[in-house]
PDB file of C-alpha atoms in Angstrom:
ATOM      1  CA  UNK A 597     -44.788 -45.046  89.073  1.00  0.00           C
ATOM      2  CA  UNK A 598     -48.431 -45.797  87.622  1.00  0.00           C
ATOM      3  CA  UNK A 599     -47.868 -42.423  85.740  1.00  0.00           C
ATOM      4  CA  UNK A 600     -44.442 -43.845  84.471  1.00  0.00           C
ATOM      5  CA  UNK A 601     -46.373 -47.078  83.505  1.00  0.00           C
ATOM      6  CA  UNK A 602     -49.278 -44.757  81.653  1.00  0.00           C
ATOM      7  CA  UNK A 603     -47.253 -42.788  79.457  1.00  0.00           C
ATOM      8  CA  UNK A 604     -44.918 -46.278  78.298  1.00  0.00           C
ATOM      9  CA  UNK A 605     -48.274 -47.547  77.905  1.00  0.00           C
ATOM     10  CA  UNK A 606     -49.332 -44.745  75.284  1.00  0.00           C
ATOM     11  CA  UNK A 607     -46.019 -44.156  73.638  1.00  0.00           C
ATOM     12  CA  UNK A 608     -45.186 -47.173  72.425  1.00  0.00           C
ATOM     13  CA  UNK A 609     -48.072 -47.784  70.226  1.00  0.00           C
ATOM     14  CA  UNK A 610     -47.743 -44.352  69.223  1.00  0.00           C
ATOM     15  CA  UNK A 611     -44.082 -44.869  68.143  1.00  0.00           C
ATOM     16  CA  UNK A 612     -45.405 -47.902  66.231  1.00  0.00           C
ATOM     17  CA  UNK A 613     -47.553 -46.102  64.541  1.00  0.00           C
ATOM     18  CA  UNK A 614     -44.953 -43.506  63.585  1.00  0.00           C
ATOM     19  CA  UNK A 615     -42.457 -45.941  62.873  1.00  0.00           C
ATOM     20  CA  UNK A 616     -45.266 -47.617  59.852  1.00  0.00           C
ATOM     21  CA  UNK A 617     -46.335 -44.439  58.664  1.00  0.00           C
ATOM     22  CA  UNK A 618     -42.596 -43.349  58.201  1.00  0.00           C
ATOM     23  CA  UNK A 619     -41.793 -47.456  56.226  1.00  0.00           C
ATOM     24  CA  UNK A 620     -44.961 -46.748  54.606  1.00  0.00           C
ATOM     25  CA  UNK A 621     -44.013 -43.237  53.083  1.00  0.00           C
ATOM     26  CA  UNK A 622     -40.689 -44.479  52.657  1.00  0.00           C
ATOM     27  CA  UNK A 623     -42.060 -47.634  50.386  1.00  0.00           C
ATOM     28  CA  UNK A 624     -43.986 -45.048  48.412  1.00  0.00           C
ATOM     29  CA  UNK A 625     -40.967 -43.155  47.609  1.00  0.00           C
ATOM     30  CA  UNK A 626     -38.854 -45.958  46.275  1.00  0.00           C
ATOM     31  CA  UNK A 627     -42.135 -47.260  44.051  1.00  0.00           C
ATOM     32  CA  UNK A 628     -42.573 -43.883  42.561  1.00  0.00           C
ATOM     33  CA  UNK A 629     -38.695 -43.101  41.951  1.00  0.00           C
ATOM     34  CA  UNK A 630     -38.703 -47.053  40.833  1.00  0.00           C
ATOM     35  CA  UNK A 631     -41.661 -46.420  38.093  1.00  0.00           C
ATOM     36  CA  UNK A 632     -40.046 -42.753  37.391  1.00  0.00           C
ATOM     37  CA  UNK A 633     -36.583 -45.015  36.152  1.00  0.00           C
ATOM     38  CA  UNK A 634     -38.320 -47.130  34.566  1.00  0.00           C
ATOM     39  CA  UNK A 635     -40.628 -45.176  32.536  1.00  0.00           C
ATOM     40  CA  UNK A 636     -37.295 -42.880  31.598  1.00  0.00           C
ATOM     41  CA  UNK A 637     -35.189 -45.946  30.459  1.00  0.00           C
ATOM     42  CA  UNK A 638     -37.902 -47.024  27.725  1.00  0.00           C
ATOM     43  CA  UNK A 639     -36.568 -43.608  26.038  1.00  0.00           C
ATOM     44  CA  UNK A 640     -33.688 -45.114  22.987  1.00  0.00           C
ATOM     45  CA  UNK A 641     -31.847 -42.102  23.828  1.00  0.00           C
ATOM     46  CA  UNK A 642     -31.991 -41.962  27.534  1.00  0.00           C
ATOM     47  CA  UNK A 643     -31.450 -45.873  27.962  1.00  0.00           C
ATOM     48  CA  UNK A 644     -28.191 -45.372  25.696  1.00  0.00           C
ATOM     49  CA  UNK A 645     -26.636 -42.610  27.768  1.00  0.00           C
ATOM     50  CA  UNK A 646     -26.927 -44.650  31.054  1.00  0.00           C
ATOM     51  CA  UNK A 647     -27.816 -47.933  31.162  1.00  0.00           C
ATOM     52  CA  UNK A 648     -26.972 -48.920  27.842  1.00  0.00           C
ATOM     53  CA  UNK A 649     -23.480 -47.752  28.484  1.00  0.00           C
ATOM     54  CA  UNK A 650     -23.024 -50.310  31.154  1.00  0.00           C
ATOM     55  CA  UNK A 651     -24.211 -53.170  30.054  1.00  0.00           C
ATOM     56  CA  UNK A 652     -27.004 -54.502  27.822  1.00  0.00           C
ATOM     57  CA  UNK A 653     -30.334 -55.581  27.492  1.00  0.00           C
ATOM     58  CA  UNK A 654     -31.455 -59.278  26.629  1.00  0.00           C
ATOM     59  CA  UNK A 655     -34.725 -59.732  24.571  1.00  0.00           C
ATOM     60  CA  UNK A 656     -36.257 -62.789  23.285  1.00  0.00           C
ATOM     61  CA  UNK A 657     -37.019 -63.581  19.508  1.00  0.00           C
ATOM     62  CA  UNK A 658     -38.982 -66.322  18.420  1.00  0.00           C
ATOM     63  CA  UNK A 659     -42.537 -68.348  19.769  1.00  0.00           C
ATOM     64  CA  UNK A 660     -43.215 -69.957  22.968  1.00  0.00           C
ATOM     65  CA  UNK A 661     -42.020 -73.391  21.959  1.00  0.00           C
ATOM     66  CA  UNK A 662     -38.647 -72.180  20.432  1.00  0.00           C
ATOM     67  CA  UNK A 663     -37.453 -68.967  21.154  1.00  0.00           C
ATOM     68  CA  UNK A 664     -33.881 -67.852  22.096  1.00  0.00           C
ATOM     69  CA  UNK A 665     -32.913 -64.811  24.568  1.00  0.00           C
ATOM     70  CA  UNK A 666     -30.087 -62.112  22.939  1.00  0.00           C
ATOM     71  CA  UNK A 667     -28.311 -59.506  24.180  1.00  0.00           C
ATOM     72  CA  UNK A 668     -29.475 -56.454  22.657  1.00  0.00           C
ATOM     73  CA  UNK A 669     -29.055 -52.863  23.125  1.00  0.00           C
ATOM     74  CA  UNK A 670     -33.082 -52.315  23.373  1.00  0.00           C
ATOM     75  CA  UNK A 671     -34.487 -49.938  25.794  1.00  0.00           C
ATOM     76  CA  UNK A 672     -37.095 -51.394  28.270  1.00  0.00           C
ATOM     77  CA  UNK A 673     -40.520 -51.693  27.241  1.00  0.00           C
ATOM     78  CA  UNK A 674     -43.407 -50.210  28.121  1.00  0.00           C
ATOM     79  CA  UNK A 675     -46.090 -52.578  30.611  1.00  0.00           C
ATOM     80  CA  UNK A 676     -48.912 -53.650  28.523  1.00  0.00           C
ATOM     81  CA  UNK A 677     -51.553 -56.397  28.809  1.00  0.00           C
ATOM     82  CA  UNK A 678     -49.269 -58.381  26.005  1.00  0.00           C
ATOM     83  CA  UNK A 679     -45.634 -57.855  27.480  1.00  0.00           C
ATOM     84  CA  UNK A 680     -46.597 -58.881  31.273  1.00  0.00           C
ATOM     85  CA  UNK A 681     -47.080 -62.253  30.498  1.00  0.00           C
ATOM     86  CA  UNK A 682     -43.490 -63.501  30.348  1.00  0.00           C
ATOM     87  CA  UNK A 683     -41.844 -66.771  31.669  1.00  0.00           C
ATOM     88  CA  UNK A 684     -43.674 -67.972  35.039  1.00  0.00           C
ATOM     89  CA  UNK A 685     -46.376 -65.012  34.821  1.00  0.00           C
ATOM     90  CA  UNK A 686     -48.264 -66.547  31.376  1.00  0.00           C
ATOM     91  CA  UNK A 687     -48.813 -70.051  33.421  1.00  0.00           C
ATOM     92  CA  UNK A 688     -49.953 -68.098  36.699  1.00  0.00           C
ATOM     93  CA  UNK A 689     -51.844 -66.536  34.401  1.00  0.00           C
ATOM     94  CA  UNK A 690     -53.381 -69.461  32.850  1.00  0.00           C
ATOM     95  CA  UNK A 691     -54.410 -70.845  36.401  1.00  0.00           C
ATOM     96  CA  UNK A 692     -55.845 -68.067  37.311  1.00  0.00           C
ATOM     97  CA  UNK A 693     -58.184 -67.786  34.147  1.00  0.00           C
ATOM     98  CA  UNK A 694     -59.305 -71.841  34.098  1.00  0.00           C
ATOM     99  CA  UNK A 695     -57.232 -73.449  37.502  1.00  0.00           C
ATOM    100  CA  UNK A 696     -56.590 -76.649  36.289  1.00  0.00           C
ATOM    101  CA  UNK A 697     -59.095 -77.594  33.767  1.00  0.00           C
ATOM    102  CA  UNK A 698     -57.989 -79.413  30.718  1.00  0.00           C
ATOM    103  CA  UNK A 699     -57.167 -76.885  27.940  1.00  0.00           C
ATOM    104  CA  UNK A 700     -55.546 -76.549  24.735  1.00  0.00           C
ATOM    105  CA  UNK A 701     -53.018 -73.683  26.705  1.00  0.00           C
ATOM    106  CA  UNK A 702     -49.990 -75.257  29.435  1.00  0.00           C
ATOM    107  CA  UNK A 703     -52.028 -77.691  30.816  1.00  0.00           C
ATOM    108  CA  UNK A 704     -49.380 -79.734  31.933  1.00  0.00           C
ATOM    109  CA  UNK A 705     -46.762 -77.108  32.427  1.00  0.00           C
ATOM    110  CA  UNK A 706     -50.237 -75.958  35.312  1.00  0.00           C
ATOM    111  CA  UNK A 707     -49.739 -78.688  37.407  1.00  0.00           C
ATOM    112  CA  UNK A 708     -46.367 -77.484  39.054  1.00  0.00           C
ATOM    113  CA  UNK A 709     -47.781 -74.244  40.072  1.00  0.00           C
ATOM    114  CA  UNK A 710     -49.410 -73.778  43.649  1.00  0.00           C
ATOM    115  CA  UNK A 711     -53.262 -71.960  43.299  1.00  0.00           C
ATOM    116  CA  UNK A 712     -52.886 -69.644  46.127  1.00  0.00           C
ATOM    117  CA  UNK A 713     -51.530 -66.766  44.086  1.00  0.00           C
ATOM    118  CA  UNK A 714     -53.707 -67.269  41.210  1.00  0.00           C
ATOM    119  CA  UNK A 715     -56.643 -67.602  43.464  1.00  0.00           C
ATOM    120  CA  UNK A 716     -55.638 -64.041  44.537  1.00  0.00           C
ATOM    121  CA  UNK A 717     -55.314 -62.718  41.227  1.00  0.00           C
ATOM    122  CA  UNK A 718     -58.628 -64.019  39.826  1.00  0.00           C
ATOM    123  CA  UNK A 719     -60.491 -62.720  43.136  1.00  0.00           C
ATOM    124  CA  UNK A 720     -58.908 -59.024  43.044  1.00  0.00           C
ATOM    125  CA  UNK A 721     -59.979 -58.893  39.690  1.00  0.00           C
ATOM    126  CA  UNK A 722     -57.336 -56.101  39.364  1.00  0.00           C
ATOM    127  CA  UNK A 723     -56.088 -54.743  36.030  1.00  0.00           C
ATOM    128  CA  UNK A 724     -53.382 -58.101  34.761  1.00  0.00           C
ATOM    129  CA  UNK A 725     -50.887 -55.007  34.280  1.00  0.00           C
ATOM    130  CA  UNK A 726     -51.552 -53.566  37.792  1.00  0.00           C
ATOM    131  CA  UNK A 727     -50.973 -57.187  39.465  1.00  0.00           C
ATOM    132  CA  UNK A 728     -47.150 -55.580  40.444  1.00  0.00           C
ATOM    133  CA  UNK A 729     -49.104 -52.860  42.633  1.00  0.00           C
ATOM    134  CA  UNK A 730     -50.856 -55.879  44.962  1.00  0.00           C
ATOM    135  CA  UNK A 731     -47.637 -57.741  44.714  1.00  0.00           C
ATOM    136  CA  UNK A 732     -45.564 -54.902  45.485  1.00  0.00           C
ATOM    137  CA  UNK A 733     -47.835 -53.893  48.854  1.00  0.00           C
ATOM    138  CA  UNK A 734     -48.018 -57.668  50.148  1.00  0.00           C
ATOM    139  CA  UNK A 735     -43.474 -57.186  49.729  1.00  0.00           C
ATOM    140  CA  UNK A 736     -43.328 -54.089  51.912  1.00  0.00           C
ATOM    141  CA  UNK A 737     -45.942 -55.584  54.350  1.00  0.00           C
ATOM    142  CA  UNK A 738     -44.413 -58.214  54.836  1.00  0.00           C
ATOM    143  CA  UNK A 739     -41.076 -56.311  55.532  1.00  0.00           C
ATOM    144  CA  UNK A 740     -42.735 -54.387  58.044  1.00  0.00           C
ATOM    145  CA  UNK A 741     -43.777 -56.865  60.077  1.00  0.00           C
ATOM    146  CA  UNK A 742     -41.078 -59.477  59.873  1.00  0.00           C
ATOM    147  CA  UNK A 743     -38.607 -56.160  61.163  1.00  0.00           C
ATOM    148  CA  UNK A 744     -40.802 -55.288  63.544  1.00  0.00           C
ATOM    149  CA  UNK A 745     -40.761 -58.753  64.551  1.00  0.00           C
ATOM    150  CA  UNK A 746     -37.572 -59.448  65.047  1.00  0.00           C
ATOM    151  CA  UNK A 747     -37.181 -55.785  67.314  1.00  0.00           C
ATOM    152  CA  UNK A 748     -34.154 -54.366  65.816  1.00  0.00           C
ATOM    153  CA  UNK A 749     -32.721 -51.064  66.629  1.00  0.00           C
ATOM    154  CA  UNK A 750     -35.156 -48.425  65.570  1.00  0.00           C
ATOM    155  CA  UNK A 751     -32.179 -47.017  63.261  1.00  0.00           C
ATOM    156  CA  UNK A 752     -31.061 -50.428  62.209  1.00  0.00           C
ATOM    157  CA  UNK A 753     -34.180 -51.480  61.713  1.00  0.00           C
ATOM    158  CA  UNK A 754     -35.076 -48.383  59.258  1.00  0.00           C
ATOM    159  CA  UNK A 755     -31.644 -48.881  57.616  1.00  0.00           C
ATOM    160  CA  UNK A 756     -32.687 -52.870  56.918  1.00  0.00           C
ATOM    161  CA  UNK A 757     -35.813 -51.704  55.290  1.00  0.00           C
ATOM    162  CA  UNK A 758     -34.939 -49.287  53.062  1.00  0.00           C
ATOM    163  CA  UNK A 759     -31.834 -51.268  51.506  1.00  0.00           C
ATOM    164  CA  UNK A 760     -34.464 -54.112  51.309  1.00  0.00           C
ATOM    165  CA  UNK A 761     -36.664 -52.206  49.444  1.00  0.00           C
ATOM    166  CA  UNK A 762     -33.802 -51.335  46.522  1.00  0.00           C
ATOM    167  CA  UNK A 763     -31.809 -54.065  46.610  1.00  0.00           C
ATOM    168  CA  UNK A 764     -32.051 -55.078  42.407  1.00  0.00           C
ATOM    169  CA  UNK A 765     -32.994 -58.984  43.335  1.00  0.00           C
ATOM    170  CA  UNK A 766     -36.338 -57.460  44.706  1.00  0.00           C
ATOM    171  CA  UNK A 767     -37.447 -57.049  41.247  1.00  0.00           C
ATOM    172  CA  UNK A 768     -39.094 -60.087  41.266  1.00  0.00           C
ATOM    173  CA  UNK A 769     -41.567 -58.888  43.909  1.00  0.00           C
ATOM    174  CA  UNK A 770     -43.069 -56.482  41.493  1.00  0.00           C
ATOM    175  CA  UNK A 771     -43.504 -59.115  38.877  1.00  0.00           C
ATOM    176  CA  UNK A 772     -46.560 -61.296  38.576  1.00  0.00           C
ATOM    177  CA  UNK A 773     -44.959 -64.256  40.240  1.00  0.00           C
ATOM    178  CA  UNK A 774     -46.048 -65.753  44.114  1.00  0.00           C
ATOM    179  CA  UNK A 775     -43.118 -64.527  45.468  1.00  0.00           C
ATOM    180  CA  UNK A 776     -44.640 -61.931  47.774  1.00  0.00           C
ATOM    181  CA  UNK A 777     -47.502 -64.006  48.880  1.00  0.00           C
ATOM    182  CA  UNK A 778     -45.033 -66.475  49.472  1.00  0.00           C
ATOM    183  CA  UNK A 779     -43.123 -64.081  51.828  1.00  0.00           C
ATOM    184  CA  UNK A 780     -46.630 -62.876  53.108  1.00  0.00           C
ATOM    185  CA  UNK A 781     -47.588 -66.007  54.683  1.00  0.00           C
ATOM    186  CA  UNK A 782     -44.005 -66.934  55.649  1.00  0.00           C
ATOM    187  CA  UNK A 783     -44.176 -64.086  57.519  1.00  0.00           C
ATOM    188  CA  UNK A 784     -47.748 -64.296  58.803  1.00  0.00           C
ATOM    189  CA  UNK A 785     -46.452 -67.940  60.114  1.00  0.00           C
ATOM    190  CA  UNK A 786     -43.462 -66.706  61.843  1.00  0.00           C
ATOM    191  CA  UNK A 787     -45.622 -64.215  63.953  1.00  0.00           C
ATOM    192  CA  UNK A 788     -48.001 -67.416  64.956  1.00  0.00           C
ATOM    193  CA  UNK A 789     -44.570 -69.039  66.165  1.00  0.00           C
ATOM    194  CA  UNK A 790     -43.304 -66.271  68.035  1.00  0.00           C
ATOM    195  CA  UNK A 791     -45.966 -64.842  69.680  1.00  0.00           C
ATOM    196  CA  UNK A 792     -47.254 -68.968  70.140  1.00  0.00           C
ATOM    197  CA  UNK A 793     -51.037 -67.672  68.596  1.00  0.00           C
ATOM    198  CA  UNK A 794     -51.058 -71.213  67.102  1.00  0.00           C
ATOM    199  CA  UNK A 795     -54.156 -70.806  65.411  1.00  0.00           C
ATOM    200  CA  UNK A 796     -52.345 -68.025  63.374  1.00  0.00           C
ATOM    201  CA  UNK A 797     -49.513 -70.101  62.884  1.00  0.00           C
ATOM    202  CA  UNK A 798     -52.175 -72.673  61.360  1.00  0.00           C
ATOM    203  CA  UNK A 799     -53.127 -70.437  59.055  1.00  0.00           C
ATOM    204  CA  UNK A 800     -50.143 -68.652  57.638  1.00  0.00           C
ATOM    205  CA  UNK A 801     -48.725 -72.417  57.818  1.00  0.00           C
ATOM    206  CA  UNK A 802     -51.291 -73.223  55.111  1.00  0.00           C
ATOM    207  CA  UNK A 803     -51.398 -70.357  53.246  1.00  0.00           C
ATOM    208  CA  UNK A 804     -47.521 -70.864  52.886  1.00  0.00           C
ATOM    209  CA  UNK A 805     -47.973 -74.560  51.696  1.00  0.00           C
ATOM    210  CA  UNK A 806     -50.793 -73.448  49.085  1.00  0.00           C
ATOM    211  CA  UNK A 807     -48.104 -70.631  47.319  1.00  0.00           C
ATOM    212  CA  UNK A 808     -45.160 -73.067  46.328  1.00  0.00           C
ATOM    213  CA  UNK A 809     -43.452 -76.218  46.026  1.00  0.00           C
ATOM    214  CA  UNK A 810     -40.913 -74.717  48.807  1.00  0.00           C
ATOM    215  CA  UNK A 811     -43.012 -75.030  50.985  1.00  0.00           C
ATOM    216  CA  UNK A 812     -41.977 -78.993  51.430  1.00  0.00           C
ATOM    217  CA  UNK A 813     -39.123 -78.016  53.079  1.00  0.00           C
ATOM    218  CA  UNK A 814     -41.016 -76.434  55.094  1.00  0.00           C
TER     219      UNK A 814
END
């Protein structure tokens, strides 16, 4: 019986282990194959014998005050340190240069987003066009701990993840928008709860109420 108890003992955090090293490779996979499509569909010719065939692109003309989004038949553009800063991302981006300091760019607009994923961004000092990479990592984290969490079937729990991980609405995880922080420390918060570390709750708890305006709900 102690024998018995021994090997449990050893195999399950073995198994763990095996079980994040197989999420992990398979969250490499679908990043690679993700930037792989993506790079191919900024080709005219390429994005016109696939994509373009089923429906089209939108692109904006016109400044930040007054601009208007068309449907167009562009490919998709290449990342650059002028492109990434679209919608949301530009303000985040503004925090994270000055926080909330009175200056002549979206000071007011500021005010409505949370500091916790600027903060982030400033302190990584990581490459603004790279941001998707940290962003990206904190997603499938987070995926791999809220599964493991909630103790699934092993093949359930494998399927869950990888249909997670492709499913198109997860785009905005890559982008350079709190989303995945805000998962992060959801996540970080529910483990607190459930394993009643309260102190960990605490944090993720706060963490979670410094990423976004959600967070009043909860």
């Amino acid at each position: 019986m102690n024998i018995c108890m021994f090997v449990g003992i050893v195999s399950k955090p073995y198994s763990m282990k095996k079980e994040i090293l197989f999420k992990s490779l398979i969250s490499i996979g679908v990043f690679l194959l993700t930037f792989v499509v993506f790079t191919l569909l900024q080709n005219q010719g390429i994005y016109n014998a696939t994509l373009g065939k089923l429906s089209n692109n939108y692109g904006r003309i016109g400044g930040d005050k007054k601009n208007q989004i068309i449907e167009t038949k562009i490919p998709y553009e290449k990342i650059t340190q002028s492109n990434i800063y679209r919608w949301d991302a530009k303000l985040y981006k503004c925090v994270s240069d000055s926080m909330y300091v009175n200056s002549d760019f979206y000071y007011k607009e500021r005010l409505a987003y949370y500091p916790l994923f600027p903060l982030l961004w400033k302190i990584s000092m990581i490459d603004s066009s790279l941001i998707f990479i940290i962003n990206y990592l904190l997603f499938t984290i987070s995926l791999i701990l809220l599964l493991h969490l909630l103790k699934n079937d092993n093949r359930n729990n494998q399927f869950i993840f990888m249909v997670a991980l492709i499913l198109p609405s997860t785009i905005i995880y890559y982008l350079p928008y709190a989303e995945s922080l805000f998962l992060f420390t959801m996540v970080i918060s529910m483990i607190g709860l459930f394993k009643r570390k309260y102190w960990l709750f605490f944090l993720g708890a706060f963490a979670f109420t410094m990423t976004r305006p959600a967070a009043q709900i909860f």
